[in-house]
Amino acid sequence: MLLRPPGVYRPQSDTSLLADALTRTLGRSGAPAGTRLLELGTGTGAVALAAARAGCEVVAVDVSAQAVLTARMNALVRGLPVRVLRGDLFAPVADEVFDVIVANPPYVAGDTDPARVRGRSRAWEAGPGGRVLLDRICARAPRHLTPSGTLLVVHSALNGVAATLVSLRAAGLRASVVARHREPFGPVMRRRAAGLAARGLLGPGQRHEELVVVRADRITGHRGEQDEEGDARERQPA
Ligand SMILES: C[S@@+](CC[C@H](N)C(=O)[O-])C[C@H]1O[C@@H](n2cnc3c(N)ncnc32)[C@H](O)[C@@H]1O
């Protein structure tokens, strides 16, 4: 059982979809020695722990101090060597590269700028279209991948699968969907469904969504485009 205080995201089907995709990516015999893995937005550390069990050297990042403490505790009681750092996406690992990057970022569309959100809703609030964190990850990941590195990112198809694929390809990665799972809305989406439908972001009466895992592989020699705005956004939390 994972330690999970109330303010930290409870592992759900997006967590397990990502963890399963990671297991398949690493293969039956696990990670080759020295495989470096980064998890962005680790929460309880569930995916980071699975990666460490598979033999990866894991760095896990979360913006929430409570999540960082929780993931550290969960790793400690299992005797798994996971380095857990607090910060905004890639900021705590600014100069580091990884063989694998995994992320289950906030992806629920809402009116609030995720940078202004505090408390437990920081786990799901993702701004208009639900792509604020996703787009930052897609743009920045190539800089942090080794030449044969792989990114796995999970989100709802409501955020736009094509947008993720286009964004990753524009950043110089080869990208495709490697897992899908249809499920009923959780409590946050149930509360927002009427409002999202009124704005044309959901079909009338829609109460299900499809989760997808997108895999993107670095194309050797291409480190992606990086704009100045992207650099400025890589910051430590206040
Ligand atoms: C959907 S939860 C996923 C948690 C965990 N990886 C899982 O799959 O169960 C998203 C996580 O991202 C964290 N997060 C939100 N914004 C972040 C940011 N800018 N940088 C790092 N972590 C962030 C939240 O605190 C939360 O723990």
Short mmCIF file of C-alpha atoms and ligand atoms in Angstrom, two decimals:
data_model
loop_
_atom_site.label_atom_id
_atom_site.label_comp_id
_atom_site.label_asym_id
_atom_site.label_seq_id
_atom_site.Cartn_x
_atom_site.Cartn_y
_atom_site.Cartn_z
CA MET A 1 0.00 0.00 0.00
CA LEU A 2 1.28 3.43 -0.91
CA LEU A 3 1.29 6.21 1.63
CA ARG A 4 -1.08 8.92 0.27
CA PRO A 5 -2.04 11.96 2.32
CA PRO A 6 -5.29 13.69 1.23
CA GLY A 7 -3.52 16.46 -0.70
CA VAL A 8 -1.63 14.05 -2.97
CA TYR A 9 -3.08 12.53 -6.18
CA ARG A 10 -4.48 9.05 -5.65
CA PRO A 11 -3.03 6.70 -8.30
CA GLN A 12 -5.78 6.01 -10.85
CA SER A 13 -6.26 4.42 -14.24
CA ASP A 14 -4.04 7.03 -15.93
CA THR A 15 -1.30 6.07 -13.46
CA SER A 16 -1.58 2.37 -14.26
CA LEU A 17 -1.90 2.99 -18.02
CA LEU A 18 1.39 4.88 -17.90
CA ALA A 19 3.10 2.32 -15.62
CA ASP A 20 2.03 -0.54 -17.93
CA ALA A 21 3.29 1.30 -21.00
CA LEU A 22 6.59 1.85 -19.22
CA THR A 23 6.89 -1.84 -18.34
CA ARG A 24 6.28 -2.77 -21.98
CA THR A 25 8.80 -0.17 -23.14
CA LEU A 26 11.51 -1.47 -20.82
CA GLY A 27 10.82 -5.07 -21.86
CA ARG A 28 10.51 -8.31 -19.92
CA SER A 29 14.05 -8.29 -18.60
CA GLY A 30 13.70 -4.73 -17.26
CA ALA A 31 15.94 -1.74 -17.82
CA PRO A 32 19.53 -2.15 -19.02
CA ALA A 33 22.05 -1.20 -16.30
CA GLY A 34 22.46 2.54 -15.98
CA THR A 35 19.12 3.47 -17.59
CA ARG A 36 18.26 6.96 -16.32
CA LEU A 37 14.55 7.77 -15.95
CA LEU A 38 12.83 11.04 -15.09
CA GLU A 39 9.24 11.22 -13.85
CA LEU A 40 7.56 14.63 -14.08
CA GLY A 41 4.75 15.15 -11.53
CA THR A 42 5.37 12.05 -9.44
CA GLY A 43 2.54 12.37 -6.86
CA THR A 44 2.82 9.34 -4.57
CA GLY A 45 5.76 8.11 -6.64
CA ALA A 46 3.81 5.07 -7.94
CA VAL A 47 5.32 5.18 -11.44
CA ALA A 48 8.78 6.15 -10.18
CA LEU A 49 8.76 3.15 -7.83
CA ALA A 50 7.77 0.81 -10.69
CA ALA A 51 10.66 2.22 -12.72
CA ALA A 52 13.11 1.75 -9.85
CA ARG A 53 11.90 -1.85 -9.40
CA ALA A 54 12.55 -2.41 -13.12
CA GLY A 55 16.16 -1.35 -12.55
CA CYS A 56 16.11 2.31 -13.64
CA GLU A 57 18.05 5.05 -11.89
CA VAL A 58 15.11 7.32 -11.11
CA VAL A 59 14.73 11.03 -10.59
CA ALA A 60 11.18 12.12 -9.73
CA VAL A 61 10.00 15.75 -9.70
CA ASP A 62 6.87 17.34 -8.29
CA VAL A 63 5.89 20.95 -7.66
CA SER A 64 4.01 19.95 -4.50
CA ALA A 65 6.08 19.74 -1.31
CA GLN A 66 3.58 17.25 0.08
CA ALA A 67 3.93 14.99 -2.97
CA VAL A 68 7.73 15.17 -2.74
CA LEU A 69 7.67 14.11 0.90
CA THR A 70 5.18 11.33 0.14
CA ALA A 71 7.17 9.93 -2.77
CA ARG A 72 10.36 10.05 -0.68
CA MET A 73 8.65 8.14 2.13
CA ASN A 74 7.20 5.56 -0.27
CA ALA A 75 10.64 4.97 -1.78
CA LEU A 76 12.34 4.85 1.61
CA VAL A 77 10.04 2.23 3.15
CA ARG A 78 10.57 0.02 0.09
CA GLY A 79 14.33 0.54 0.09
CA LEU A 80 14.19 1.87 -3.47
CA PRO A 81 16.74 4.52 -4.52
CA VAL A 82 14.55 7.27 -6.02
CA ARG A 83 15.85 10.85 -6.04
CA VAL A 84 12.79 13.05 -5.47
CA LEU A 85 13.13 16.77 -6.16
CA ARG A 86 10.74 19.65 -5.75
CA GLY A 87 10.25 22.04 -8.64
CA ASP A 88 8.49 23.02 -11.82
CA LEU A 89 8.74 20.31 -14.52
CA PHE A 90 12.35 20.20 -15.83
CA ALA A 91 13.69 23.04 -13.65
CA PRO A 92 15.28 20.82 -10.95
CA VAL A 93 17.08 18.77 -13.66
CA ALA A 94 17.94 21.66 -15.97
CA ASP A 95 21.29 20.23 -17.11
CA GLU A 96 20.47 16.54 -17.03
CA VAL A 97 19.52 14.07 -19.76
CA PHE A 98 17.56 10.85 -19.43
CA ASP A 99 16.99 7.65 -21.39
CA VAL A 100 13.31 7.69 -20.46
CA ILE A 101 10.97 10.49 -19.39
CA VAL A 102 7.48 9.64 -18.10
CA ALA A 103 4.67 12.01 -17.21
CA ASN A 104 1.05 11.95 -16.11
CA PRO A 105 0.63 15.73 -15.98
CA PRO A 106 -2.47 17.71 -15.03
CA TYR A 107 -4.76 17.65 -18.09
CA VAL A 108 -8.28 18.70 -17.04
CA ALA A 109 -9.44 21.79 -18.93
CA GLY A 110 -10.45 24.74 -16.77
CA ASP A 111 -10.36 28.51 -16.58
CA THR A 112 -7.58 28.79 -14.00
CA ASP A 113 -3.95 29.26 -14.99
CA PRO A 114 -2.23 26.16 -13.52
CA ALA A 115 0.67 28.33 -12.31
CA ARG A 116 -1.78 30.09 -9.94
CA VAL A 117 -3.37 26.92 -8.56
CA ARG A 118 -2.52 25.81 -5.04
CA GLY A 119 -3.51 22.72 -3.07
CA ARG A 120 -4.67 19.34 -4.32
CA SER A 121 -6.27 20.64 -7.53
CA ARG A 122 -2.75 21.34 -8.79
CA ALA A 123 -2.80 17.62 -9.72
CA TRP A 124 -5.42 18.15 -12.46
CA GLU A 125 -5.91 21.86 -13.32
CA ALA A 126 -4.41 22.37 -16.77
CA GLY A 127 -5.81 25.64 -18.10
CA PRO A 128 -7.93 26.22 -21.23
CA GLY A 129 -7.92 23.08 -23.39
CA GLY A 130 -6.04 21.23 -20.65
CA ARG A 131 -2.77 21.55 -22.54
CA VAL A 132 -0.67 24.05 -20.57
CA LEU A 133 1.55 21.43 -18.92
CA LEU A 134 1.33 19.02 -21.85
CA ASP A 135 2.57 21.61 -24.34
CA ARG A 136 5.46 22.58 -22.09
CA ILE A 137 6.50 18.94 -21.73
CA CYS A 138 6.27 18.31 -25.49
CA ALA A 139 8.38 21.37 -26.27
CA ARG A 140 11.03 20.77 -23.63
CA ALA A 141 11.45 16.98 -23.52
CA PRO A 142 13.86 16.69 -26.49
CA ARG A 143 16.47 18.72 -24.63
CA HIS A 144 16.41 16.24 -21.78
CA LEU A 145 16.46 13.00 -23.76
CA THR A 146 19.60 11.07 -24.67
CA PRO A 147 20.05 10.48 -28.43
CA SER A 148 18.02 7.24 -28.23
CA GLY A 149 15.74 8.52 -25.44
CA THR A 150 11.98 7.95 -25.13
CA LEU A 151 9.15 10.04 -23.70
CA LEU A 152 5.90 8.45 -22.46
CA VAL A 153 3.09 10.85 -21.61
CA VAL A 154 -0.50 10.05 -20.67
CA HIS A 155 -3.51 12.35 -21.10
CA SER A 156 -7.15 12.42 -22.14
CA ALA A 157 -8.08 12.32 -25.81
CA LEU A 158 -10.24 15.36 -24.97
CA ASN A 159 -7.00 17.38 -24.87
CA GLY A 160 -6.36 16.52 -28.51
CA VAL A 161 -4.18 13.58 -29.45
CA ALA A 162 -3.27 15.14 -32.78
CA ALA A 163 -2.05 18.27 -30.97
CA THR A 164 0.35 16.17 -28.87
CA LEU A 165 1.64 14.25 -31.88
CA VAL A 166 2.11 17.41 -33.94
CA SER A 167 3.85 19.19 -31.07
CA LEU A 168 6.24 16.30 -30.41
CA ARG A 169 7.00 15.86 -34.10
CA ALA A 170 7.66 19.58 -34.39
CA ALA A 171 10.10 19.20 -31.51
CA GLY A 172 11.98 16.57 -33.51
CA LEU A 173 10.59 13.35 -32.02
CA ARG A 174 8.97 10.33 -33.68
CA ALA A 175 5.59 10.05 -31.92
CA SER A 176 2.64 7.63 -31.82
CA VAL A 177 -0.13 6.42 -29.51
CA VAL A 178 0.88 3.17 -27.76
CA ALA A 179 -2.01 2.64 -25.31
CA ARG A 180 -5.68 3.62 -25.02
CA HIS A 181 -8.25 3.11 -22.31
CA ARG A 182 -11.88 4.28 -22.27
CA GLU A 183 -13.40 5.07 -18.91
CA PRO A 184 -16.23 7.01 -17.23
CA PHE A 185 -15.50 10.57 -16.10
CA GLY A 186 -14.07 10.97 -12.63
CA PRO A 187 -15.60 13.42 -10.12
CA VAL A 188 -13.85 16.55 -11.48
CA MET A 189 -14.93 15.92 -15.07
CA ARG A 190 -18.48 15.04 -13.95
CA ARG A 191 -18.71 18.44 -12.24
CA ARG A 192 -17.37 20.23 -15.33
CA ALA A 193 -19.19 18.25 -18.03
CA ALA A 194 -22.11 20.65 -18.51
CA GLY A 195 -19.83 23.69 -18.77
CA LEU A 196 -17.44 21.97 -21.18
CA ALA A 197 -20.35 20.74 -23.32
CA ALA A 198 -21.75 24.29 -23.46
CA ARG A 199 -18.40 25.44 -24.86
CA GLY A 200 -18.38 22.67 -27.45
CA LEU A 201 -15.49 20.85 -25.78
CA LEU A 202 -17.63 17.74 -25.09
CA GLY A 203 -20.44 16.02 -26.94
CA PRO A 204 -23.92 16.46 -25.41
CA GLY A 205 -24.38 13.90 -22.63
CA GLN A 206 -20.82 12.66 -22.99
CA ARG A 207 -19.72 10.98 -19.77
CA HIS A 208 -16.75 8.91 -20.93
CA GLU A 209 -13.29 9.80 -22.07
CA GLU A 210 -10.44 7.94 -23.65
CA LEU A 211 -7.04 8.06 -22.02
CA VAL A 212 -4.03 7.70 -24.31
CA VAL A 213 -0.34 7.11 -23.78
CA VAL A 214 1.81 8.81 -26.39
CA ARG A 215 5.31 7.52 -26.95
CA ALA A 216 7.91 9.75 -28.56
CA ASP A 217 11.45 8.78 -29.51
CA ARG A 218 14.26 11.13 -30.10
CA ILE A 219 15.52 11.18 -33.64
CA THR A 220 19.29 11.13 -33.28
CA GLY A 221 20.93 14.49 -33.67
CA HIS A 222 17.75 16.57 -33.27
CA ARG A 223 17.46 18.34 -29.93
CA GLY A 224 14.24 20.18 -30.74
CA GLU A 225 13.38 23.82 -30.97
CA GLN A 226 13.40 25.97 -27.87
CA ASP A 227 12.00 29.44 -27.71
CA GLU A 228 12.92 32.06 -25.13
CA GLU A 229 9.49 31.87 -23.59
CA GLY A 230 10.04 28.15 -22.97
CA ASP A 231 13.33 28.87 -21.21
CA ALA A 232 11.74 31.53 -19.02
CA ARG A 233 8.99 29.12 -17.97
CA GLU A 234 11.52 26.68 -16.51
CA ARG A 235 11.50 28.05 -13.01
CA GLN A 236 11.53 26.93 -9.41
CA PRO A 237 8.28 27.19 -7.41
CA ALA A 238 7.76 30.34 -5.37
C1 LIG B 1 -2.22 13.68 -12.39
S1 LIG B 1 -1.08 13.81 -11.06
C2 LIG B 1 -0.07 12.38 -11.38
C3 LIG B 1 0.62 11.81 -10.16
C4 LIG B 1 1.36 10.49 -10.40
N1 LIG B 1 2.40 10.61 -11.39
C5 LIG B 1 0.39 9.42 -10.83
O1 LIG B 1 0.40 9.06 -12.03
O2 LIG B 1 -0.35 8.93 -9.97
C6 LIG B 1 -0.06 15.18 -11.57
C7 LIG B 1 1.07 15.53 -10.63
O3 LIG B 1 1.81 16.60 -11.21
C8 LIG B 1 2.18 17.52 -10.21
N2 LIG B 1 2.40 18.81 -10.86
C9 LIG B 1 1.48 19.75 -11.23
N3 LIG B 1 2.10 20.80 -11.82
C10 LIG B 1 3.42 20.53 -11.82
C11 LIG B 1 4.57 21.24 -12.28
N4 LIG B 1 4.46 22.43 -12.88
N5 LIG B 1 5.78 20.67 -12.12
C12 LIG B 1 5.91 19.46 -11.49
N6 LIG B 1 4.87 18.76 -11.02
C13 LIG B 1 3.63 19.26 -11.20
C14 LIG B 1 1.03 17.50 -9.22
O4 LIG B 1 1.41 17.97 -7.95
C15 LIG B 1 0.66 16.00 -9.24
O5 LIG B 1 1.37 15.29 -8.25
#
